[in-house]
Amino acid sequence: MLSSSFRGRILLLAVFVAFSVLPRARAQTPPEVKTLLAKLVENESAAYMRKPPYAYISIERSDRTGGHLWKERVAETSFGKVKFLVEEDGQPLSPERAAAERARVAEIAAHPDAFKKREQAMRNDESHARDMLVLLPKAFLFDPPKPEGEYVRIAFRPNPDYVAQSMEERVLHGMSGSVLIEPKEVRLRAIEGRMPADVSIGYGLIATIKAGSNFSTTREHIEAAEWKTQRIDTAIVGRAIFFKTIAKKEESIHSDFHRVPTDITVAQAVEMLEK
């Protein structure tokens, strides 16, 4: 049985090989787009450094949920996001399941350092969106902006002259997609990327990544300068060595955001979520 980390490395390798052989367009990015994107990255980086914590409701169907639809209360802390499951597939938890969930978060509250270590080891799809955003100005070429309601959409594609600095960067660099920008404050509304074609390694015996594998993140303006992730959609599909499936799928919607104290502890977050 392949470990998840090994399957992940195979997936990254397959995506890299896929995009290393694709033809690249060489049209240059308009100067005004470069200026806009530089300002976008500057604003988003500053906002990330000072971001306050929030609590919210998450509705998610993913590998983590076993394909079920989970409704969770979530609280952000300096140690990570504390999640408390309240419904599965639209139904309240059974008494036994609810008791097990309370025991799980009690363990988190009792051992916050272990919780922090686990959280740091599990990079989520929001972090990939941030990585893509920082990579944009230097690793991609852009089309002229197009108005889309109150926003501006800019399509991007890989810059063939850019040399990726890591395997993950190579994967992100291989995607084509677009960014949706709120132009008044120059903030990110949405970002999406997509793999354009099937790719096979070793005639498909080592790995195949399917065309259409993609990710997208949409954000909502909450208050003042605060924007929060509203929706995440990720679908990576492929096949690894000896026909083992490699896949990542997540669909989640976040709502009902409200501020929590900046210095909230993990134990306080658990207590709040259980109420």
Coordinates of C-alpha atoms in Angstrom, one line a residue:
M1 CA 0.0 0.0 0.0
L2 CA 1.5 3.4 -1.0
S3 CA 1.7 6.0 1.7
S4 CA -0.1 9.3 1.1
S5 CA 3.2 11.2 1.2
F6 CA 4.6 8.9 -1.6
R7 CA 1.5 9.3 -3.7
G8 CA 1.8 13.0 -3.2
R9 CA 5.3 13.0 -4.5
I10 CA 4.3 11.0 -7.5
L11 CA 1.5 13.4 -8.2
L12 CA 3.8 16.4 -8.0
L13 CA 6.3 14.7 -10.3
A14 CA 3.6 13.9 -12.9
V15 CA 2.3 17.4 -12.9
F16 CA 5.8 18.8 -13.4
V17 CA 6.5 16.5 -16.3
A18 CA 3.1 17.3 -17.8
F19 CA 3.8 21.0 -18.0
S20 CA 7.4 20.8 -18.9
V21 CA 6.5 19.5 -22.3
L22 CA 3.6 21.8 -23.1
P23 CA 4.1 24.6 -25.7
R24 CA 4.3 28.1 -24.1
A25 CA 2.9 31.4 -25.5
R26 CA 5.5 34.2 -25.4
A27 CA 3.3 37.3 -25.5
Q28 CA 4.5 39.8 -22.9
T29 CA 2.4 41.1 -19.9
P30 CA 1.2 44.7 -20.4
P31 CA 3.0 47.1 -18.0
E32 CA -0.2 48.3 -16.3
V33 CA -1.0 44.7 -15.4
K34 CA 2.4 44.3 -13.8
T35 CA 1.8 47.4 -11.7
L36 CA -1.7 46.2 -10.7
L37 CA -0.4 42.7 -9.7
A38 CA 2.5 44.1 -7.8
K39 CA 0.1 46.2 -5.8
L40 CA -2.2 43.2 -5.3
V41 CA 0.6 41.1 -3.9
E42 CA 1.7 43.9 -1.6
N43 CA -1.8 44.5 -0.2
E44 CA -2.5 40.8 0.3
S45 CA 0.8 40.1 2.0
A46 CA 0.3 43.1 4.4
A47 CA -3.2 41.9 5.1
Y48 CA -2.1 38.4 5.8
M49 CA 0.5 39.6 8.3
R50 CA -2.0 41.5 10.4
K51 CA -5.1 39.3 9.9
P52 CA -7.3 39.0 13.0
P53 CA -8.9 35.6 13.9
Y54 CA -12.5 34.8 13.1
A55 CA -15.0 32.1 13.9
Y56 CA -17.3 30.8 11.1
I57 CA -19.4 27.9 9.8
S58 CA -17.9 25.5 7.3
I59 CA -19.8 23.1 5.1
E60 CA -17.4 20.7 3.5
R61 CA -17.3 17.5 1.4
S62 CA -13.8 16.2 0.9
D63 CA -11.3 13.3 1.4
R64 CA -11.1 14.4 5.0
T65 CA -14.9 14.0 5.5
G66 CA -14.9 10.6 3.8
G67 CA -17.1 12.0 1.1
H68 CA -19.8 13.0 3.6
L69 CA -21.1 16.6 3.9
W70 CA -19.9 18.0 7.2
K71 CA -21.1 21.1 9.0
E72 CA -18.5 22.3 11.4
R73 CA -18.0 25.3 13.7
V74 CA -14.5 26.7 13.2
A75 CA -12.4 29.1 15.3
E76 CA -9.1 30.5 14.2
T77 CA -6.3 30.6 16.8
S78 CA -2.6 31.4 16.7
F79 CA -2.1 27.6 17.0
G80 CA -4.4 26.7 14.0
K81 CA -8.0 26.2 13.1
V82 CA -10.1 24.4 15.8
K83 CA -13.0 22.5 14.2
F84 CA -16.1 21.1 15.9
L85 CA -18.4 18.8 13.9
V86 CA -22.1 19.4 14.5
E87 CA -23.8 17.7 11.5
E88 CA -23.2 15.0 8.9
D89 CA -25.1 14.9 5.6
G90 CA -27.7 17.3 7.0
Q91 CA -28.4 15.4 10.2
P92 CA -27.3 16.1 13.8
L93 CA -24.7 13.7 15.2
S94 CA -26.0 10.7 17.2
P95 CA -25.4 10.9 21.0
E96 CA -22.5 8.5 20.7
R97 CA -20.9 10.5 17.8
A98 CA -21.4 13.8 19.6
A99 CA -19.7 12.4 22.7
A100 CA -16.8 11.2 20.6
E101 CA -16.5 14.7 19.0
R102 CA -16.5 16.4 22.4
A103 CA -13.8 14.0 23.6
R104 CA -11.7 14.8 20.5
V105 CA -11.8 18.5 21.0
A106 CA -11.2 18.1 24.7
E107 CA -7.9 16.3 23.8
I108 CA -7.0 19.3 21.6
A109 CA -7.6 21.7 24.4
A110 CA -5.5 19.6 26.8
H111 CA -2.6 19.3 24.4
P112 CA -2.5 22.5 22.3
D113 CA 1.2 22.1 21.4
A114 CA 0.5 18.8 19.7
F115 CA -2.5 20.3 17.9
K116 CA -0.2 23.2 16.7
K117 CA 2.3 20.7 15.3
R118 CA -0.4 18.8 13.4
E119 CA -1.8 22.0 12.0
Q120 CA 1.6 23.2 10.8
A121 CA 2.2 19.9 9.0
M122 CA -1.1 20.0 7.1
R123 CA -1.0 22.8 4.6
N124 CA -4.4 23.5 3.3
D125 CA -5.8 24.7 0.0
E126 CA -5.9 28.3 1.2
S127 CA -2.1 28.2 1.6
H128 CA -1.8 27.1 -2.0
A129 CA -3.8 30.1 -3.2
R130 CA -1.4 32.4 -1.2
D131 CA 1.6 30.6 -2.8
M132 CA 0.1 31.0 -6.3
L133 CA -0.6 34.7 -5.6
V134 CA 3.0 35.4 -4.5
L135 CA 4.3 33.5 -7.5
L136 CA 2.1 35.3 -10.1
P137 CA 4.1 38.4 -11.0
K138 CA 7.4 36.6 -11.6
A139 CA 6.3 33.2 -13.0
F140 CA 3.4 34.0 -15.3
L141 CA 2.4 36.0 -18.3
F142 CA -0.9 37.9 -18.3
D143 CA -3.6 39.0 -20.7
P144 CA -5.0 42.6 -20.6
P145 CA -7.7 43.0 -17.8
K146 CA -11.3 42.5 -18.6
P147 CA -14.1 44.1 -16.5
E148 CA -16.5 41.6 -14.8
G149 CA -19.2 43.5 -12.9
E150 CA -17.5 45.4 -10.1
Y151 CA -14.3 43.4 -10.5
V152 CA -11.5 43.0 -13.0
R153 CA -10.4 39.5 -14.3
I154 CA -6.9 38.9 -15.6
A155 CA -6.0 35.6 -17.3
F156 CA -2.6 34.1 -16.7
R157 CA -0.4 31.3 -18.2
P158 CA 3.1 30.1 -17.4
N159 CA 6.1 32.2 -18.3
P160 CA 8.4 29.8 -20.1
D161 CA 11.5 31.9 -19.1
Y162 CA 10.8 31.4 -15.3
V163 CA 12.8 28.7 -13.5
A164 CA 10.9 27.2 -10.6
Q165 CA 12.7 27.0 -7.3
S166 CA 10.9 24.0 -5.8
M167 CA 8.8 21.0 -6.8
E168 CA 5.7 22.7 -5.5
E169 CA 6.5 25.9 -7.4
R170 CA 6.9 23.8 -10.5
V171 CA 3.4 22.4 -10.0
L172 CA 1.9 25.9 -9.5
H173 CA 3.9 27.3 -12.4
G174 CA 2.4 24.7 -14.7
M175 CA -1.2 25.9 -14.2
S176 CA -3.2 28.4 -16.4
G177 CA -6.1 30.3 -14.9
S178 CA -7.2 33.8 -13.8
V179 CA -7.4 36.2 -10.9
L180 CA -10.4 38.3 -10.1
I181 CA -9.5 41.6 -8.4
E182 CA -11.5 44.3 -6.6
P183 CA -9.9 47.3 -8.3
K184 CA -10.7 50.1 -5.8
E185 CA -8.8 48.6 -2.8
V186 CA -6.8 46.2 -5.1
R187 CA -7.8 43.1 -3.2
L188 CA -8.1 39.5 -4.3
R189 CA -11.7 38.3 -4.9
A190 CA -10.9 34.9 -6.5
I191 CA -8.0 32.9 -8.0
E192 CA -8.3 29.7 -10.1
G193 CA -5.9 27.4 -11.9
R194 CA -6.4 24.4 -14.1
M195 CA -4.3 21.6 -15.7
P196 CA -4.9 21.6 -19.5
A197 CA -4.1 18.0 -20.5
D198 CA -3.7 14.4 -19.4
V199 CA -0.1 13.4 -18.7
S200 CA 1.4 9.9 -18.5
I201 CA 4.8 8.9 -16.9
G202 CA 6.3 5.6 -17.9
Y203 CA 3.5 4.9 -20.4
G204 CA 1.0 5.4 -17.6
L205 CA 2.5 2.7 -15.4
I206 CA 4.1 5.1 -13.0
A207 CA 1.5 7.9 -12.9
T208 CA -1.2 9.6 -15.0
I209 CA -2.7 12.9 -14.0
K210 CA -6.0 13.8 -15.6
A211 CA -6.8 16.9 -17.6
G212 CA -9.1 19.3 -15.8
S213 CA -7.5 18.8 -12.4
N214 CA -8.0 22.2 -10.8
F215 CA -8.3 24.5 -7.8
S216 CA -10.2 27.7 -7.1
T217 CA -10.6 30.0 -4.1
T218 CA -13.2 32.7 -3.7
R219 CA -13.2 35.3 -1.0
E220 CA -15.7 37.6 0.6
H221 CA -15.3 41.1 1.9
I222 CA -16.2 40.9 5.6
E223 CA -15.5 44.3 7.1
A224 CA -13.0 47.2 6.6
A225 CA -9.9 45.7 5.1
E226 CA -10.8 42.1 6.0
W227 CA -11.4 39.5 3.3
K228 CA -12.0 35.8 4.2
T229 CA -12.1 32.7 2.1
Q230 CA -15.8 32.0 1.2
R231 CA -15.4 28.9 -1.1
I232 CA -12.8 26.4 -2.0
D233 CA -13.0 23.9 -4.8
T234 CA -10.2 21.5 -5.5
A235 CA -10.2 18.4 -7.8
I236 CA -6.9 16.6 -8.5
V237 CA -7.4 13.2 -10.2
G238 CA -4.8 10.7 -11.3
R239 CA -3.3 7.2 -11.0
A240 CA 0.0 6.2 -9.5
I241 CA 2.4 3.3 -9.7
F242 CA 0.7 -0.1 -10.0
F243 CA -2.7 1.5 -10.6
K244 CA -3.1 3.0 -7.2
T245 CA -5.4 6.0 -7.2
I246 CA -4.1 9.4 -6.3
A247 CA -6.7 12.1 -5.8
K248 CA -7.6 15.1 -3.8
K249 CA -11.0 16.6 -3.8
E250 CA -12.5 19.3 -1.6
E251 CA -15.6 21.5 -1.9
S252 CA -16.2 23.8 1.1
I253 CA -18.3 26.9 1.8
H254 CA -17.6 29.3 4.7
S255 CA -20.2 31.6 6.2
D256 CA -21.4 33.5 9.3
F257 CA -18.0 35.1 10.0
H258 CA -17.5 36.9 13.3
R259 CA -14.4 38.2 15.1
V260 CA -12.9 36.4 18.1
P261 CA -10.3 37.8 20.5
T262 CA -6.8 38.1 19.0
D263 CA -5.3 36.2 21.9
I264 CA -7.9 33.4 22.0
T265 CA -6.4 30.2 23.2
V266 CA -7.1 26.7 21.9
A267 CA -9.0 25.8 25.1
Q268 CA -11.1 29.0 24.8
A269 CA -11.9 28.2 21.2
V270 CA -13.0 24.7 22.1
E271 CA -15.3 26.1 24.9
M272 CA -16.8 28.6 22.5
L273 CA -17.4 26.1 19.7
E274 CA -19.2 23.6 22.1
K275 CA -21.8 26.2 23.2

